[in-house]
Coordinates of C-alpha atoms in Angstrom, one line a residue:
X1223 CA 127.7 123.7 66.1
X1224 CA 128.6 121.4 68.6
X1225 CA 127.5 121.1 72.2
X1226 CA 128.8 122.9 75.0
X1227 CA 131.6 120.7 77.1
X1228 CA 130.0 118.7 79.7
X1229 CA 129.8 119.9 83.4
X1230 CA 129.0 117.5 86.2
X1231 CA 126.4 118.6 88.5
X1232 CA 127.5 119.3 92.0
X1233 CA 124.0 119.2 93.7
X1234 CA 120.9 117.3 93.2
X1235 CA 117.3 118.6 93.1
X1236 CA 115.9 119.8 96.4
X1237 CA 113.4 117.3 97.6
X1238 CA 109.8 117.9 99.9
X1239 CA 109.6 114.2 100.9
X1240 CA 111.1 111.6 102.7
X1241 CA 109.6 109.1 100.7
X1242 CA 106.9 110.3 98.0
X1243 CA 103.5 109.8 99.2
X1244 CA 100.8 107.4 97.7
X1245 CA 97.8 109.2 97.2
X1246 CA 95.8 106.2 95.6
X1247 CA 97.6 102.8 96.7
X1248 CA 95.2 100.1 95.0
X1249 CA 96.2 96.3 94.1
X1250 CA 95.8 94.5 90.8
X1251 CA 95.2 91.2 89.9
X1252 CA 97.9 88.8 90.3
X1253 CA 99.0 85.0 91.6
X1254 CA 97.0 85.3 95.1
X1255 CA 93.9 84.7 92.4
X1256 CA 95.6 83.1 89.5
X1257 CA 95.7 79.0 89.1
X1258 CA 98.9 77.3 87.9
X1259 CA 97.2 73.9 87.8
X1260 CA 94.4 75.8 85.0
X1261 CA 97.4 76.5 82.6
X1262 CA 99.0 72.9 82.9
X1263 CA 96.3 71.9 82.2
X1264 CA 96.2 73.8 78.9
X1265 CA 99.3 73.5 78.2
X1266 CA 98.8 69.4 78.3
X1267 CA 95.6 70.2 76.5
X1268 CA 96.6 72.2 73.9
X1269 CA 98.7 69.4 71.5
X1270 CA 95.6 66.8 72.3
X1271 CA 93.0 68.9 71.0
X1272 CA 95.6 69.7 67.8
X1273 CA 96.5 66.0 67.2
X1274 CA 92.4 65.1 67.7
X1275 CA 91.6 67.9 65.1
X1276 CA 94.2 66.9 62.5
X1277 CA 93.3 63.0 62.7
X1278 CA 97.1 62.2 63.9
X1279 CA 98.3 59.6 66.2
X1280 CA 99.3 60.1 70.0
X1281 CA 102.5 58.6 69.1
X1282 CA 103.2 62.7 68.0
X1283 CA 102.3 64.5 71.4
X1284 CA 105.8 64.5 72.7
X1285 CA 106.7 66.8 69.8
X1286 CA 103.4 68.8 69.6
X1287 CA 104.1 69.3 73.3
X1288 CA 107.0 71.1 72.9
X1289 CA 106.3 73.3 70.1
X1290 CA 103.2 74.3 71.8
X1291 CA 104.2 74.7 75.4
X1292 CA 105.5 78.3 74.6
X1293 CA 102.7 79.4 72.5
X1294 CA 100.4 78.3 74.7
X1295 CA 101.6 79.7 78.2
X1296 CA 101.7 83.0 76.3
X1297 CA 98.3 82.9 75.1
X1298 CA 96.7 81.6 78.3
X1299 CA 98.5 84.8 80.3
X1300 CA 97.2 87.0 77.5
X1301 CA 94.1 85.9 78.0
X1302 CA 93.6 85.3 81.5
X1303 CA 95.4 89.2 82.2
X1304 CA 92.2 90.5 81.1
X1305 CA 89.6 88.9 83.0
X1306 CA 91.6 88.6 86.4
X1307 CA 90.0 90.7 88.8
X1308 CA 91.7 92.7 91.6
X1309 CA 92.9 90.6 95.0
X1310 CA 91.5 94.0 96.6
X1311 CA 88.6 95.9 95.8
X1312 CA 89.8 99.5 94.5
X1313 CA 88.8 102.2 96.2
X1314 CA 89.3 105.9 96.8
X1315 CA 90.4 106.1 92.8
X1316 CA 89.0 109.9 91.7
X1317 CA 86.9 108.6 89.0
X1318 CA 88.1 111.0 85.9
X1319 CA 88.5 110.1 82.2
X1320 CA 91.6 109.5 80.2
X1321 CA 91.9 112.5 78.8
X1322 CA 92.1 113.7 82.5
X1323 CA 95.6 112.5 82.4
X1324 CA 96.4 112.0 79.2
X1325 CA 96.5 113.5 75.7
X1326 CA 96.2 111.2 73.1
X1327 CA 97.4 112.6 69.6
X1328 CA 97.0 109.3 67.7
X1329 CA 93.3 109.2 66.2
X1330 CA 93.7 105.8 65.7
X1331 CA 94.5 105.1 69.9
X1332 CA 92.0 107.2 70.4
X1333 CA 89.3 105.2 68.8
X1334 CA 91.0 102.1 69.9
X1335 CA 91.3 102.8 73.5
X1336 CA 88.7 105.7 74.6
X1337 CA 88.5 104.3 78.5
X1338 CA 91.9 102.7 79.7
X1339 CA 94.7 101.6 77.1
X1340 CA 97.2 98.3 77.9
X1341 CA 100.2 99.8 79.9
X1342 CA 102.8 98.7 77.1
X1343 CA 100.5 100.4 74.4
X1344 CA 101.0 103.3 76.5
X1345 CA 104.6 103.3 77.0
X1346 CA 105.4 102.6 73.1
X1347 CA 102.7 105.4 72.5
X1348 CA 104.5 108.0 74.7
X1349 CA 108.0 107.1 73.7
X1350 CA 107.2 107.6 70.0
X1351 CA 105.1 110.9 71.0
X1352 CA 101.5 109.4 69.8
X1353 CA 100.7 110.4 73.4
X1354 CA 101.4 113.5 75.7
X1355 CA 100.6 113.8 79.3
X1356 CA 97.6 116.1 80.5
X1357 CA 98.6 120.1 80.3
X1358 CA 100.2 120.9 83.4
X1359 CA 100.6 117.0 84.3
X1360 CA 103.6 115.5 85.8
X1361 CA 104.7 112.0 85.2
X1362 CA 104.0 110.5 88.6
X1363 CA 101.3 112.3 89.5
X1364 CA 100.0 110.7 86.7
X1365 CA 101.4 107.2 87.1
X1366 CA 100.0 107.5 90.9
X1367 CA 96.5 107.4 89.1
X1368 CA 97.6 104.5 86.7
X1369 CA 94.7 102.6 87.5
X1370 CA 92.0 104.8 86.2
X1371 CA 93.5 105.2 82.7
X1372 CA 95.6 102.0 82.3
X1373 CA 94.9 98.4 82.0
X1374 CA 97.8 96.1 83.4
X1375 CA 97.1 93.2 80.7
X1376 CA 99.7 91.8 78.4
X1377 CA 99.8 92.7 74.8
X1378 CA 101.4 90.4 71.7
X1379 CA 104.0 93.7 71.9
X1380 CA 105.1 91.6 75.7
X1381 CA 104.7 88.3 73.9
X1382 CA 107.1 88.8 71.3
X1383 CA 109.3 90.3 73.5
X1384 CA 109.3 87.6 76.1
X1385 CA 109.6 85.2 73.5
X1386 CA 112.3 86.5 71.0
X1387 CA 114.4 88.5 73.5
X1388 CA 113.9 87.7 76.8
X1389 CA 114.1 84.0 77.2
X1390 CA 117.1 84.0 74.5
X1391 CA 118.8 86.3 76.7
X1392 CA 118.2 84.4 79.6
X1393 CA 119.3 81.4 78.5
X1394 CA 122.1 82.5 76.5
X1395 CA 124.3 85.0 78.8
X1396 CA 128.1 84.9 76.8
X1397 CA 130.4 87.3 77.5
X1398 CA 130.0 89.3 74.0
X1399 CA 126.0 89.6 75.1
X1400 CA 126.5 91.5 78.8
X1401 CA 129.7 93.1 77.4
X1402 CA 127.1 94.1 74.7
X1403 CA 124.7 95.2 76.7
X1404 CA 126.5 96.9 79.3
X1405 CA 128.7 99.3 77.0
X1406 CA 125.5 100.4 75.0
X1407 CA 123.5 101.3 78.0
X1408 CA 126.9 102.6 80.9
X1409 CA 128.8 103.9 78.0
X1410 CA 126.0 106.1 76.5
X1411 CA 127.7 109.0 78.7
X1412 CA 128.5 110.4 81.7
X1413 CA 126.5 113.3 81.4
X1414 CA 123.3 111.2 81.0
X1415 CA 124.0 109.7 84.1
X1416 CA 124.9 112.3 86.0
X1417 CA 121.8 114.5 85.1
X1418 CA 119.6 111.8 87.3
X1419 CA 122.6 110.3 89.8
X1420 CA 124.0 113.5 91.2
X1421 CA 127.5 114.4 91.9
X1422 CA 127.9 110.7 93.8
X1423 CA 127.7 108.8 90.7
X1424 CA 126.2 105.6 92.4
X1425 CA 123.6 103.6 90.5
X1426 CA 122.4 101.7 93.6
X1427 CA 119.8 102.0 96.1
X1428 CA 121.0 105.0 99.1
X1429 CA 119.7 104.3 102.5
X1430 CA 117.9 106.7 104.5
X1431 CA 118.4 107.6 108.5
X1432 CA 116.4 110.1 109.3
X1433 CA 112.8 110.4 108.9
X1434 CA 112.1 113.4 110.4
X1435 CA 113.0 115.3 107.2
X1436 CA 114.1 114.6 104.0
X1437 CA 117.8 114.2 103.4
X1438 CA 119.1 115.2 100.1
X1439 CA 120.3 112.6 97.2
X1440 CA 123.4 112.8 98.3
X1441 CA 123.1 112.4 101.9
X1442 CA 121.2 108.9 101.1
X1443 CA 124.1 107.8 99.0
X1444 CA 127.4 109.0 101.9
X1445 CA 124.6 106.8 104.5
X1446 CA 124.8 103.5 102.3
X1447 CA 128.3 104.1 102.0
X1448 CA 129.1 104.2 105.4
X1449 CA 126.5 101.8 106.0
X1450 CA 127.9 99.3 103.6
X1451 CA 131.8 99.4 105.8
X1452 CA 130.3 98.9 108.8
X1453 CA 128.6 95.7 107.4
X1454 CA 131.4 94.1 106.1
X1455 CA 133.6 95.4 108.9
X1456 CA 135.9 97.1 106.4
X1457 CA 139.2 97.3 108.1
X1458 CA 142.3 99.5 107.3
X1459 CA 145.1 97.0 105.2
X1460 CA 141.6 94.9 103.7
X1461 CA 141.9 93.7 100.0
X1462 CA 138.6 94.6 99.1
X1463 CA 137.2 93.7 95.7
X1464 CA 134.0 95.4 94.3
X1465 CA 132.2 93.4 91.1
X1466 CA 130.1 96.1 89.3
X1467 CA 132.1 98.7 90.8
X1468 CA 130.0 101.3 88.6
X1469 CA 131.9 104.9 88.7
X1470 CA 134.3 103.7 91.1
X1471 CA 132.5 105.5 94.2
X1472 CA 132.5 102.9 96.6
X1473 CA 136.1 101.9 95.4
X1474 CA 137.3 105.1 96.2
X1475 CA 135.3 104.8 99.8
X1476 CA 136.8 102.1 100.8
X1477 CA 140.2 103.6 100.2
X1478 CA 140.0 106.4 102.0
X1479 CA 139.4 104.1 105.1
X1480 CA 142.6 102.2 104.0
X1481 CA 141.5 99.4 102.3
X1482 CA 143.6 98.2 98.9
X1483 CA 140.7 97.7 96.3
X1484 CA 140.2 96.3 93.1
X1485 CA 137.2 97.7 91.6
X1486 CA 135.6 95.8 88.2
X1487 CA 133.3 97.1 85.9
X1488 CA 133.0 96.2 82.2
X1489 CA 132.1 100.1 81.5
X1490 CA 134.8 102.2 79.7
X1491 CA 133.2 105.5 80.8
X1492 CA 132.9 104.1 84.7
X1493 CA 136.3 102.8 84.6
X1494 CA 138.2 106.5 83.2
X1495 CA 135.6 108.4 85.8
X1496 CA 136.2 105.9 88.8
X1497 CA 140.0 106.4 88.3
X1498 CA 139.3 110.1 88.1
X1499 CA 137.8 110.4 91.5
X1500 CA 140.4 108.0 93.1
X1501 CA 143.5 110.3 91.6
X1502 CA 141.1 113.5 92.9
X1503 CA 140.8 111.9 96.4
X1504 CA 144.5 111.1 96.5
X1505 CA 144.1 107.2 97.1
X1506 CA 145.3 106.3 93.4
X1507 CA 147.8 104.0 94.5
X1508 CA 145.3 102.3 96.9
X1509 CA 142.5 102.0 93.7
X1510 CA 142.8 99.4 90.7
X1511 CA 139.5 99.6 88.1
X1512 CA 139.7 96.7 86.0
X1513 CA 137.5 97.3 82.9
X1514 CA 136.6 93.3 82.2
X1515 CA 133.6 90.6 82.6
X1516 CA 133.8 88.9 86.0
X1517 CA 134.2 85.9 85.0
X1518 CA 137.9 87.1 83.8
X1519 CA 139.2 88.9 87.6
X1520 CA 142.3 87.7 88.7
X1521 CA 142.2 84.4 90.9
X1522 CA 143.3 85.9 94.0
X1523 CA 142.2 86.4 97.6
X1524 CA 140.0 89.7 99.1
X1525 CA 139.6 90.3 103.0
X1526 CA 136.0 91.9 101.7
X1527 CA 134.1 91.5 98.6
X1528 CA 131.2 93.3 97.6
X1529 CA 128.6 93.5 94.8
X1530 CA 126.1 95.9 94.7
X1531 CA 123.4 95.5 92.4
X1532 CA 125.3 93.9 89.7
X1533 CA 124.5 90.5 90.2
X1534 CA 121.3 90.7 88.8
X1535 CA 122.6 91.2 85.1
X1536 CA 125.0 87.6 85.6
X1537 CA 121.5 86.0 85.0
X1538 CA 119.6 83.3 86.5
X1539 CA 121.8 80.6 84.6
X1540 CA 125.2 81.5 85.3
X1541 CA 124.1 82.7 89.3
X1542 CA 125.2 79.9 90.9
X1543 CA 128.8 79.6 88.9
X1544 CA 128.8 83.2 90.2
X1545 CA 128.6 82.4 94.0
X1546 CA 131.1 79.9 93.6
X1547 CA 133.4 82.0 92.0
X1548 CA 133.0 84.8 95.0
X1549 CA 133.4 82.2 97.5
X1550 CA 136.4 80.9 95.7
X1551 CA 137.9 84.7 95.4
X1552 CA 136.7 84.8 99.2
X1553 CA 139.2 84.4 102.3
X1554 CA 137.5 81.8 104.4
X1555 CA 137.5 84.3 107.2
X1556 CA 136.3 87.1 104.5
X1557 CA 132.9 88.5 104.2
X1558 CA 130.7 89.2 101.1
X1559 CA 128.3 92.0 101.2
X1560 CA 125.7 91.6 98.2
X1561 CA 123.3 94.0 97.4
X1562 CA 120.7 92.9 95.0
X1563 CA 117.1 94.1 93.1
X1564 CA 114.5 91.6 94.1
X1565 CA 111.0 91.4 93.4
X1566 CA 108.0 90.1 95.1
X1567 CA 106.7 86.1 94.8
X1568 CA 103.1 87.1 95.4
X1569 CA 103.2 89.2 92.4
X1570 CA 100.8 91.5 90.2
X1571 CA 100.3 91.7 86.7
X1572 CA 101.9 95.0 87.2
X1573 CA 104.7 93.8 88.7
X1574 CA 105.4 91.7 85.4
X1575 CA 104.7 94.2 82.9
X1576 CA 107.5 96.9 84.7
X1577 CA 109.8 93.8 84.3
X1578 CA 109.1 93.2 81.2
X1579 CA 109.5 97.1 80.4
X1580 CA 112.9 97.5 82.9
X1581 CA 113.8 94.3 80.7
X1582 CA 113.5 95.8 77.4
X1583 CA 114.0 99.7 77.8
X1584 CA 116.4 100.1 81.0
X1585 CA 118.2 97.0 82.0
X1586 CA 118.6 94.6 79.6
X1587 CA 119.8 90.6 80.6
X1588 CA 119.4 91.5 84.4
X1589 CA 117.2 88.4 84.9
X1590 CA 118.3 87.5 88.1
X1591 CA 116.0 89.8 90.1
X1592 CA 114.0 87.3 92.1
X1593 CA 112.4 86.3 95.4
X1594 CA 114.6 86.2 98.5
X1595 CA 114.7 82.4 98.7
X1596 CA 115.5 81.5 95.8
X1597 CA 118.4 84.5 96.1
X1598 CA 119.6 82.5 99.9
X1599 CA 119.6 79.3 98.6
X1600 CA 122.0 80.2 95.6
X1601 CA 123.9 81.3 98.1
X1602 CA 123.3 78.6 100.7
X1603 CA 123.9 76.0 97.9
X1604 CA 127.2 78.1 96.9
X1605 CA 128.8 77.1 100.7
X1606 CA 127.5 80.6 102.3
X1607 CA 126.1 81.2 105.5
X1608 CA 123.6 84.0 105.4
X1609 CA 124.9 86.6 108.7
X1610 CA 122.0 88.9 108.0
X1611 CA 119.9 90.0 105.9
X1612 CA 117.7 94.0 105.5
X1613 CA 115.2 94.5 102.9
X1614 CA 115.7 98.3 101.9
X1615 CA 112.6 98.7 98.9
X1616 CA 111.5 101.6 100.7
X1617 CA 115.1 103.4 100.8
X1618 CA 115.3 102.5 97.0
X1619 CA 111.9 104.5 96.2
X1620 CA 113.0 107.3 97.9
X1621 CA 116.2 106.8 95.9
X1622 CA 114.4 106.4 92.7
X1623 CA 112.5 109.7 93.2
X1624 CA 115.5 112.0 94.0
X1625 CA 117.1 110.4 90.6
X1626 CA 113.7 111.3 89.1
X1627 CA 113.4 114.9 90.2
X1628 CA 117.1 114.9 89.4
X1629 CA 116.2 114.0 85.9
X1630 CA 113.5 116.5 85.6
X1631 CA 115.2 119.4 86.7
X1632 CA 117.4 118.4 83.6
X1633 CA 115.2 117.9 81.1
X1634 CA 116.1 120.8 78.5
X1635 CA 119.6 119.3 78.8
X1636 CA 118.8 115.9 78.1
X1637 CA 116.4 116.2 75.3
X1638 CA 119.2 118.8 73.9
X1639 CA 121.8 116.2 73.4
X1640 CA 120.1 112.9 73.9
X1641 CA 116.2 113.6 72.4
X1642 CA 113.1 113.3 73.3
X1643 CA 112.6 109.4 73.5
X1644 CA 115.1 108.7 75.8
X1645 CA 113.7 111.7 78.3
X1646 CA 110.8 110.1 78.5
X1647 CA 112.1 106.6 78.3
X1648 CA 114.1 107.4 82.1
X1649 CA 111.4 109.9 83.0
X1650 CA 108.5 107.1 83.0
X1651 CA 111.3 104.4 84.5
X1652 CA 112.1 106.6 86.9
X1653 CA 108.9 107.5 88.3
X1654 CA 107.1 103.8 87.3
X1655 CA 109.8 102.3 89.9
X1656 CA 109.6 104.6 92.6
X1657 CA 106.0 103.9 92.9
X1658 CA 107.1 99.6 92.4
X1659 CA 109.4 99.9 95.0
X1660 CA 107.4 101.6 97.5
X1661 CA 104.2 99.3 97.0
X1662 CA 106.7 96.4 97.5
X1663 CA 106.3 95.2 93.8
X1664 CA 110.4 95.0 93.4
X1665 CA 112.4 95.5 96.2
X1666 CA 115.9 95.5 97.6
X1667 CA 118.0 93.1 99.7
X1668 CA 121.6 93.8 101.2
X1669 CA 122.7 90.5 102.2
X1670 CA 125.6 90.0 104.5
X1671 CA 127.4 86.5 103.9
X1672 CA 130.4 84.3 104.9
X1673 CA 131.8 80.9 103.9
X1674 CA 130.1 77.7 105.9
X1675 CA 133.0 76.9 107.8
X1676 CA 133.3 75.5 111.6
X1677 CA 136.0 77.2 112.6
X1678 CA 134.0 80.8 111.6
X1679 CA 134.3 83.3 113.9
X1680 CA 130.7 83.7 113.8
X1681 CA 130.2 86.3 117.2
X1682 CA 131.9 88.7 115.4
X1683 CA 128.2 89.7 114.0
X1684 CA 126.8 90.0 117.7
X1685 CA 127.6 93.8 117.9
X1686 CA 127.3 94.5 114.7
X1687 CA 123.8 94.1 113.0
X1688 CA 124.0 97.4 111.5
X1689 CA 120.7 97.5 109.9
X1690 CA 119.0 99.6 106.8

């Protein structure tokens, strides 16, 4: 029998908080207590005490260097992940066992790991059903307690990930791997998307305005909408391109406040919706959704460009060719509004292993999620000149937990179509990074940006620091 025709949801899940609440915010271990000059050190130790046991000469370090410089940064972080204490002492954590949260089916996990059990263990365990959450247990609830039943160590399941997939796909980056990788995970289907996104269709951070109550999904997403004209002082008559346009929402925006806009996504599914919506609005003729890799759009010139947390999947390699190829599609009186994932430099060994997860499971090849400098000088170093910049982490957990109470609300439909794994694959991403992005662990950055020049009419910002 096949499946009843798809209907897009016209509302999202009603919502009791602004932003969800942290009822046990504790710290890990992490680089405020770690020592980079204790694994150089083995790392430079490691072929010497190799070439010392075998009897050979010096003359091979060079090569035993690097063939063991991998190996050996691996194993130190293995190691040194499970005797790292916390940078803060943990308090106010309710004291209960596992089984308090958890229900672990597997007789063999349960023997293995009767106190705490290594996040990634966990997350295999649960995808694959070895592992059910506590009767009457909801998933962040039961992540907000994450400390008391998981261990934030690395296990050889991360180290044969980071080394077989992630740095490969890091360094690699061609067009048939993101073309790849996008179209499996945006062309999976609209419905999945729209079960946790809403009737908006936008996979990017909204913006809240009021804290007095909370607003509803949508409202967050019409706010950064509006939020993200006024920043780039979207005019009527602009040629606007958006890279990454998604489902074509901002696109479709922009032209209803006149601009001409080229959206590009490489998503089938988001270029067919996007068009949709602009012929629904009534601004086809002012919409054009190329379905191609950026590096292929047209050389041409935009008034406004904008990316919005795409720029993160071109990759820590190809970032900079990026930037130059905006600034070169940029007028030089233009302005670039980028929007991008970030993540902390004083990190956590939490913070690595949901990277590491996101990495595998949700967004595969973005690698270019980093500090803020290293993100402005890319830019700098491009020929841009940073007008401002708003870090809006908080606005993206309280985006995150709408998509997850979204996504709850449809679980029967979901797990109907799609199965259980990938429920509980975006139900633990889902409510894993709303917790990250309100305890500052990954964050968010819009960064406003023009080209270097002298003769930049620079006080056109003075009135207009529209902030997050």
């Amino acid at each position: 029998m096949a499946p009843p025709a798809f209907v897009p949801v016209t509302a999202s899940a009603p919502c009791k908080h602004v932003i969800p609440p942290a009822p046990v915010p504790v710290d890990g271990a992490g680089s405020l207590s770690f020592s980079n000059f204790k694994l150089v050190a083995t790392i430079l130790l490691v072929p010497l005490i190799i070439l010392l046991a075998v009897g050979a000469s010096l003359a091979w370090y060079p090569l035993v260097l690097l063939l063991s410089a991998l190996p050996s940064f691996a194993a130190y972080n293995l190691y040194y992940a499970t005797i790292a204490l916390p940078v803060r002492a943990q308090k106010g954590l309710p004291g209960k066992p596992l089984d308090a949260y958890l229900t672990v089916k597997d007789k063999d996990l349960a023997a293995k790991f009767p106190k705490k059990i290594p996040m990634e263990t966990f997350c295999e365990a649960y995808f694959d059903e070895k592992i059910d959450l506590a009767k009457g247990r909801d998933m962040m609830e039961v992540l907000e307690h994450r400390y008391e039943w998981a261990s934030f160590v690395f296990t050889w399941g991360n180290a044969k990930f980071f080394l077989t997939q992630w740095i490969p796909e890091t360094l690699w980056h061609s067009k048939k791997q993101d073309e790849d990788q996008v179209r499996e995970h945006y062309d999976r289907g609209d419905d999945f998307y729209n079960w946790f996104l809403g009737p908006r269709m936008i996979y990017t951070s909204g913006i809240i305005t009021d804290t007095s109550k909370p607003e509803t999904l949508e409202q967050l997403q019409d706010n950064k909408l509006k939020l993200v004209a006024d920043k780039i002082n979207l005019e009527k008559g602009d040629r606007m391109l958006d890279i990454g346009c998604g489902w074509g929402t901002l696109s479709v925006h922009a032209a209803k406040l006149g601009a001409k806009v080229t959206g590009v996504t490489l998503g089938r599914n988001q270029t067919a919706w996007g068009m949709n919506k602009a012929a629904e609005a009534g601004v086809a003729d002012r919409v054009n959704i190329l379905c191609m890799d950026y590096r292929d759009i047209p050389k041409q010139k935009f008034d406004k460009i904008t990316c919005l947390e795409m720029a993160e999947h071109v990759g820590v390699r190809k970032f900079q060719e990026f930037m130059i190829q905006v600034r070169e599609l940029l007028e030089d009186d233009g302005i670039f509004f980028l929007q991008i994932a970030g993540l902390r430099r004083a990190w956590q060994y939490e913070d690595l292993i949901w990277g590491l997860f996101m990495a595998k499971y949700v967004f595969p090849g973005a690698d270019a999620s980093a500090p803020l400098n290293w993100v402005i000088e890319q830019a700098e170093r491009a020929g841009f000149e940073v007008a401002h910049v708003d870090t809006i982490g908080v606005h993206y957990s309280a985006t995150l937990y709408r998509w997850y109470l979204n996504w709850i609300q449809n679980k029967d439909k979901v797990i109907a179509t799609y199965g259980t794994r990938w429920y509980r694959v975006w139900e633990l991403f889902l409510a894993w990074s709303s917790i990250i992005a309100r305890q500052g662990s990954a964050t968010c950055y819009q960064i406003v940006l023009h080209k270097n020049f002298n003769a930049y009419d620079r006080p056109q910002f003075i009135n207009r620091r529209t902030n997050a």
